[in-house]
Amino acid sequence: MRFLGLLFTGFVLAAVTAAGLIAWGVLYFGRDLPDYSQLADYRPAVATRVHAGDGRLLAEFASEKRVFVPIEAIPKRVVRAFVSAEDQNFFKHQGVDWLAVARAMVTNVRMLAEDRRPIGASTITQQVTRHFLLSNELSYQRKIKEWLLAYRIEQAMSKDRILELYLNEIFLGNRAYGVAAAALNYFDKPLDELTIAEAAFLASLPKAPDRYFRERFRDDAIARRNYVIGRMQEDGYITPEEAQAAVAEPLTFRTGRDAEFVKADYFVEEVRRELARMYGEETLYKGGLSVRTTLEPELQGAARKALRDGLKSLDRRSGWRGPVARLDGFEGWRDRLAAVRPPAGAEDWPLAAVLEVVDAEARIGFADGSRGSIPLDELRWARRAEKGENVGPAVKSAKDALAPGDVVMVERLSEKKDAYALRQIPEVQGALVAIDPHTGRVLAMVGGFSSDISVFNRATQAQRQPGSAFKPFVYLAALDHGFTPSTLVLDAPFSLDQGPGLGKWRPSNYTDRFYGPTPLRVGIEKSRNVMTVRLAQYIGMDAVVDVARRFGITDNLPPQLSMALGAGETTVMRLTAAYAMLVNGGRRITPSIIDRVQDHTGRTVFRHDDRPCDGCAGLPWMDAEPTGDTFAAQRLQAARTSAPTSGAAEVASPVAMPVPVVPDTREQIADPRTVYQVVSMLEGVVQRGTAVRLRELGKPLAGKTGTTNDSMDAWFVGFSPDLVVGVFVGYDQPRSLGDRETGSSVAVPIFRDFMQVALKNAPATPFRVPPGLRLVRVDPETGRPAATGNRKAIWEAFVPGTEPTGDQTVLDGGDQGAGFLPASQIGRPDAQRPQQPPANVGTGTGGVY
């Protein structure tokens, strides 16, 4: 009996001592524990995802690649897979699974005896504490703190909240944080599309996140996945039949997803800069924004290909600059070839070594041991580049272009499996921008040959002279001052005094010829410089400067006559937007690259189109957003509200109910009538002028070429009624493109190739004529009313009262002063030049000036 008393007393003392030690431990280790309450407001660093206009992913900006998903949206099979793999008793314990701890301690005794790494018994809650609040230090002090924190977290939070933190924060390899990012990275699927086998694989990753994705560990990955599947069956989460089917499922990772990203590096970088300006770097890389951009992937692909093909074509005309490298001898050539670094911009062009050259072809080999050949037809362009702009003699044999040992870039020809084309990276650069003229949405943007060469965006950052592409705005200023498309302007030599010590300026045409009295229409169709300077001299450069400012071409154009020929600098984006304001009837638009931004909760925080739409809320096709998003209805109404004079057809609603009217809030910056007259004359550039090669497209098109002095820059800005495209080509360090290179030979083909894709399914919609104009059949070459049977006659638009009759006057001017003469007096030495137009001009009773 006494023994039992002593035993009881000892047990009580031991219990009291243990309790005291536990209490002391809690007080000692709990005094400096991190504040776990911060987890209640935890917001993980979530990637900002940028989407194209059709929803396809463009890019992700992130410090950690993560997509946050609330626990309610995570499928049960994913949750259960992780619970089975990591913490079978998660829903039963209070933070620490003591049974698992005891089991691990017994196992670790054996592990230590065998000099093997001990195993752990951490619950999901403990992993949350370790990840968020503690370090990964291996010590008993850290383990005790982990137990204490796990218990406290379990008391303060629900199991669902703990799982939400865990499943969104855990690193799962392959640059993925959280289960949603991992599902995309490994299987290219959202969580709700994962199979049991795929969910089990993701749940197997926490043990070795950077191991199981590698091909050499594929068998280990399958074994670990199948283990998790077995645990799910044991826990009653799946049936034996489901487990058997999951085990039999092959482990297949997604392939080629990177290729599905739309190639839009320059556009994406522009978006990144805009988002950083709007929200700051912290929100950009950690805020989980969802960004819908204006980019149309099909148009972007066409723009990139058209520009790259155009630059390659021009570069070929400049000659072959030689191989990337040379191999001296062929011993170990494969290893030496593999060591050659491809130049920036090579992208999909592999390096090949020229092994043998015969007359008809060059035989090449690749670092992987495969062989091929470059036929002579693919080498004929490779005339040796010489000093200046010259090229060497014609290539009549493959030996004239290549030699054994040359390391060159090649591209496989689709026609023959082992046939390749010789390639070189162009030195010349360029840009292409496509804009919706009614909204300003940038549908495509390419800022250079390759962003690997330079991220400098020549569409938005390069300030270049537009040359003759600026002329339409000089003509617009003239039309606003009473001129008409049939007004005659003298195309003849004259000189202007530039000021003390500067001598005379004698403008000339590109052809160095002069053509006498010429209608404005022909002047712009044929890009006559002298006529343009006469116009600017007469109406005054202040009027031209005002038009350039209103249309956003440049903010500070010097009021000098040379500026009328495009000597002032602007960007491709600004000039293309200015043309967009011509085709939309003179309404101001601002180019935009972002349609909408949503925060991590899905709330819309920015919308480019902020017009009010009182009847939009609750429409069936609207995006379901807490703020009553009006974006979808606004897009639906866009054609209606593009311009009062657009004549756009009604857009059918997807349901049988009226479409809300969205107001047109764009500022009218020019008279729609004179704006249309410019558009009509620019249509003549395609029909009869410097862009006549575009007629082959068979669609109503208009535009203007531009070539600067010494062919430093080549431009074409053109448009259909609903799409405006600007093309620029030039060297970053300006130099001549070549003696015979112009906007017509360089930029127009790029525009044509792009429009072939952009308009392939579009109807041949004519340009929309605003009210308040009178159409008269005229001879475009003379500006006179057309005689019956004149096959060259066109319908010309006139403001009522300015239609041509039979008499004509001609704008003369220059060193003797600007004025008007009857056409019959041109060239007479005694002709008097009045400084004002005849009084009856513009009344419809006399000639037009």
mmCIF file with all atom_site columns, C-alpha atoms in Angstrom, residues 660-745:
data_model
loop_
_atom_site.group_PDB
_atom_site.id
_atom_site.type_symbol
_atom_site.label_atom_id
_atom_site.label_alt_id
_atom_site.label_comp_id
_atom_site.label_asym_id
_atom_site.label_entity_id
_atom_site.label_seq_id
_atom_site.pdbx_PDB_ins_code
_atom_site.Cartn_x
_atom_site.Cartn_y
_atom_site.Cartn_z
_atom_site.occupancy
_atom_site.B_iso_or_equiv
_atom_site.pdbx_formal_charge
_atom_site.auth_seq_id
_atom_site.auth_comp_id
_atom_site.auth_asym_id
_atom_site.auth_atom_id
_atom_site.pdbx_PDB_model_num
ATOM 1  C CA . PRO A 1 660 ? -28.223 51.448 -75.000  1.00 0.00 ? 660 PRO A CA 1
ATOM 2  C CA . VAL A 1 661 ? -27.043 54.631 -76.650  1.00 0.00 ? 661 VAL A CA 1
ATOM 3  C CA . VAL A 1 662 ? -23.502 55.520 -75.600  1.00 0.00 ? 662 VAL A CA 1
ATOM 4  C CA . PRO A 1 663 ? -22.725 59.197 -76.239  1.00 0.00 ? 663 PRO A CA 1
ATOM 5  C CA . ASP A 1 664 ? -19.950 60.269 -78.568  1.00 0.00 ? 664 ASP A CA 1
ATOM 6  C CA . THR A 1 665 ? -17.794 62.552 -76.417  1.00 0.00 ? 665 THR A CA 1
ATOM 7  C CA . ARG A 1 666 ? -14.918 63.022 -78.858  1.00 0.00 ? 666 ARG A CA 1
ATOM 8  C CA . GLU A 1 667 ? -13.926 66.600 -79.650  1.00 0.00 ? 667 GLU A CA 1
ATOM 9  C CA . GLN A 1 668 ? -14.459 67.770 -83.232  1.00 0.00 ? 668 GLN A CA 1
ATOM 10 C CA . ILE A 1 669 ? -11.118 69.322 -84.194  1.00 0.00 ? 669 ILE A CA 1
ATOM 11 C CA . ALA A 1 670 ? -11.690 69.964 -87.903  1.00 0.00 ? 670 ALA A CA 1
ATOM 12 C CA . ASP A 1 671 ? -14.466 70.463 -90.427  1.00 0.00 ? 671 ASP A CA 1
ATOM 13 C CA . PRO A 1 672 ? -15.600 66.974 -91.528  1.00 0.00 ? 672 PRO A CA 1
ATOM 14 C CA . ARG A 1 673 ? -16.075 68.283 -95.071  1.00 0.00 ? 673 ARG A CA 1
ATOM 15 C CA . THR A 1 674 ? -12.496 69.446 -95.621  1.00 0.00 ? 674 THR A CA 1
ATOM 16 C CA . VAL A 1 675 ? -11.201 66.410 -93.758  1.00 0.00 ? 675 VAL A CA 1
ATOM 17 C CA . TYR A 1 676 ? -13.059 64.172 -96.207  1.00 0.00 ? 676 TYR A CA 1
ATOM 18 C CA . GLN A 1 677 ? -11.598 66.120 -99.131  1.00 0.00 ? 677 GLN A CA 1
ATOM 19 C CA . VAL A 1 678 ? -8.123  65.207 -97.844  1.00 0.00 ? 678 VAL A CA 1
ATOM 20 C CA . VAL A 1 679 ? -9.174  61.575 -97.428  1.00 0.00 ? 679 VAL A CA 1
ATOM 21 C CA . SER A 1 680 ? -10.461 61.543 -100.999 1.00 0.00 ? 680 SER A CA 1
ATOM 22 C CA . MET A 1 681 ? -7.203  63.003 -102.315 1.00 0.00 ? 681 MET A CA 1
ATOM 23 C CA . LEU A 1 682 ? -5.231  60.419 -100.310 1.00 0.00 ? 682 LEU A CA 1
ATOM 24 C CA . GLU A 1 683 ? -7.381  57.729 -101.910 1.00 0.00 ? 683 GLU A CA 1
ATOM 25 C CA . GLY A 1 684 ? -6.036  59.087 -105.183 1.00 0.00 ? 684 GLY A CA 1
ATOM 26 C CA . VAL A 1 685 ? -2.490  58.396 -103.956 1.00 0.00 ? 685 VAL A CA 1
ATOM 27 C CA . VAL A 1 686 ? -3.410  54.714 -104.109 1.00 0.00 ? 686 VAL A CA 1
ATOM 28 C CA . GLN A 1 687 ? -5.418  54.934 -107.332 1.00 0.00 ? 687 GLN A CA 1
ATOM 29 C CA . ARG A 1 688 ? -3.011  57.026 -109.410 1.00 0.00 ? 688 ARG A CA 1
ATOM 30 C CA . GLY A 1 689 ? -0.105  58.188 -107.250 1.00 0.00 ? 689 GLY A CA 1
ATOM 31 C CA . THR A 1 690 ? 2.965   57.056 -105.362 1.00 0.00 ? 690 THR A CA 1
ATOM 32 C CA . ALA A 1 691 ? 1.202   54.081 -103.720 1.00 0.00 ? 691 ALA A CA 1
ATOM 33 C CA . VAL A 1 692 ? -0.456  52.729 -106.843 1.00 0.00 ? 692 VAL A CA 1
ATOM 34 C CA . ARG A 1 693 ? 0.862   49.210 -106.157 1.00 0.00 ? 693 ARG A CA 1
ATOM 35 C CA . LEU A 1 694 ? -1.762  48.951 -103.388 1.00 0.00 ? 694 LEU A CA 1
ATOM 36 C CA . ARG A 1 695 ? -4.536  48.786 -105.978 1.00 0.00 ? 695 ARG A CA 1
ATOM 37 C CA . GLU A 1 696 ? -3.882  45.049 -106.225 1.00 0.00 ? 696 GLU A CA 1
ATOM 38 C CA . LEU A 1 697 ? -5.511  44.564 -102.817 1.00 0.00 ? 697 LEU A CA 1
ATOM 39 C CA . GLY A 1 698 ? -8.891  45.424 -104.328 1.00 0.00 ? 698 GLY A CA 1
ATOM 40 C CA . LYS A 1 699 ? -10.123 47.349 -101.265 1.00 0.00 ? 699 LYS A CA 1
ATOM 41 C CA . PRO A 1 700 ? -10.771 51.079 -100.737 1.00 0.00 ? 700 PRO A CA 1
ATOM 42 C CA . LEU A 1 701 ? -7.466  52.361 -99.364  1.00 0.00 ? 701 LEU A CA 1
ATOM 43 C CA . ALA A 1 702 ? -5.837  55.743 -98.955  1.00 0.00 ? 702 ALA A CA 1
ATOM 44 C CA . GLY A 1 703 ? -2.546  57.029 -97.614  1.00 0.00 ? 703 GLY A CA 1
ATOM 45 C CA . LYS A 1 704 ? 0.622   58.967 -98.187  1.00 0.00 ? 704 LYS A CA 1
ATOM 46 C CA . THR A 1 705 ? 4.233   58.029 -98.766  1.00 0.00 ? 705 THR A CA 1
ATOM 47 C CA . GLY A 1 706 ? 7.094   59.927 -97.172  1.00 0.00 ? 706 GLY A CA 1
ATOM 48 C CA . THR A 1 707 ? 10.790  60.062 -97.975  1.00 0.00 ? 707 THR A CA 1
ATOM 49 C CA . THR A 1 708 ? 13.208  62.423 -96.267  1.00 0.00 ? 708 THR A CA 1
ATOM 50 C CA . ASN A 1 709 ? 16.311  64.053 -97.731  1.00 0.00 ? 709 ASN A CA 1
ATOM 51 C CA . ASP A 1 710 ? 18.903  61.586 -99.062  1.00 0.00 ? 710 ASP A CA 1
ATOM 52 C CA . SER A 1 711 ? 16.409  58.774 -98.379  1.00 0.00 ? 711 SER A CA 1
ATOM 53 C CA . MET A 1 712 ? 17.241  58.749 -94.672  1.00 0.00 ? 712 MET A CA 1
ATOM 54 C CA . ASP A 1 713 ? 13.705  57.703 -93.686  1.00 0.00 ? 713 ASP A CA 1
ATOM 55 C CA . ALA A 1 714 ? 10.893  55.978 -95.567  1.00 0.00 ? 714 ALA A CA 1
ATOM 56 C CA . TRP A 1 715 ? 7.247   56.205 -94.492  1.00 0.00 ? 715 TRP A CA 1
ATOM 57 C CA . PHE A 1 716 ? 3.804   55.165 -95.477  1.00 0.00 ? 716 PHE A CA 1
ATOM 58 C CA . VAL A 1 717 ? 0.734   55.956 -93.426  1.00 0.00 ? 717 VAL A CA 1
ATOM 59 C CA . GLY A 1 718 ? -2.406  54.495 -94.925  1.00 0.00 ? 718 GLY A CA 1
ATOM 60 C CA . PHE A 1 719 ? -5.888  53.474 -94.006  1.00 0.00 ? 719 PHE A CA 1
ATOM 61 C CA . SER A 1 720 ? -9.109  51.755 -94.869  1.00 0.00 ? 720 SER A CA 1
ATOM 62 C CA . PRO A 1 721 ? -12.363 53.219 -93.489  1.00 0.00 ? 721 PRO A CA 1
ATOM 63 C CA . ASP A 1 722 ? -11.866 51.348 -90.185  1.00 0.00 ? 722 ASP A CA 1
ATOM 64 C CA . LEU A 1 723 ? -8.129  50.697 -89.817  1.00 0.00 ? 723 LEU A CA 1
ATOM 65 C CA . VAL A 1 724 ? -5.119  53.020 -89.890  1.00 0.00 ? 724 VAL A CA 1
ATOM 66 C CA . VAL A 1 725 ? -1.560  51.755 -90.263  1.00 0.00 ? 725 VAL A CA 1
ATOM 67 C CA . GLY A 1 726 ? 1.706   53.663 -90.018  1.00 0.00 ? 726 GLY A CA 1
ATOM 68 C CA . VAL A 1 727 ? 5.007   52.221 -91.298  1.00 0.00 ? 727 VAL A CA 1
ATOM 69 C CA . PHE A 1 728 ? 8.473   53.700 -90.789  1.00 0.00 ? 728 PHE A CA 1
ATOM 70 C CA . VAL A 1 729 ? 11.859  52.376 -91.931  1.00 0.00 ? 729 VAL A CA 1
ATOM 71 C CA . GLY A 1 730 ? 15.253  53.886 -91.167  1.00 0.00 ? 730 GLY A CA 1
ATOM 72 C CA . TYR A 1 731 ? 18.598  53.307 -89.497  1.00 0.00 ? 731 TYR A CA 1
ATOM 73 C CA . ASP A 1 732 ? 18.889  54.116 -85.796  1.00 0.00 ? 732 ASP A CA 1
ATOM 74 C CA . GLN A 1 733 ? 21.917  56.236 -86.663  1.00 0.00 ? 733 GLN A CA 1
ATOM 75 C CA . PRO A 1 734 ? 20.429  57.952 -89.706  1.00 0.00 ? 734 PRO A CA 1
ATOM 76 C CA . ARG A 1 735 ? 22.041  57.232 -93.045  1.00 0.00 ? 735 ARG A CA 1
ATOM 77 C CA . SER A 1 736 ? 20.745  56.756 -96.554  1.00 0.00 ? 736 SER A CA 1
ATOM 78 C CA . LEU A 1 737 ? 18.614  53.692 -97.245  1.00 0.00 ? 737 LEU A CA 1
ATOM 79 C CA . GLY A 1 738 ? 19.888  53.765 -100.824 1.00 0.00 ? 738 GLY A CA 1
ATOM 80 C CA . ASP A 1 739 ? 19.748  56.130 -103.773 1.00 0.00 ? 739 ASP A CA 1
ATOM 81 C CA . ARG A 1 740 ? 16.536  54.710 -105.170 1.00 0.00 ? 740 ARG A CA 1
ATOM 82 C CA . GLU A 1 741 ? 14.828  53.762 -101.922 1.00 0.00 ? 741 GLU A CA 1
ATOM 83 C CA . THR A 1 742 ? 11.664  55.694 -101.101 1.00 0.00 ? 742 THR A CA 1
ATOM 84 C CA . GLY A 1 743 ? 8.522   55.338 -99.074  1.00 0.00 ? 743 GLY A CA 1
ATOM 85 C CA . SER A 1 744 ? 6.973   53.745 -102.159 1.00 0.00 ? 744 SER A CA 1
ATOM 86 C CA . SER A 1 745 ? 9.644   51.054 -102.536 1.00 0.00 ? 745 SER A CA 1
#
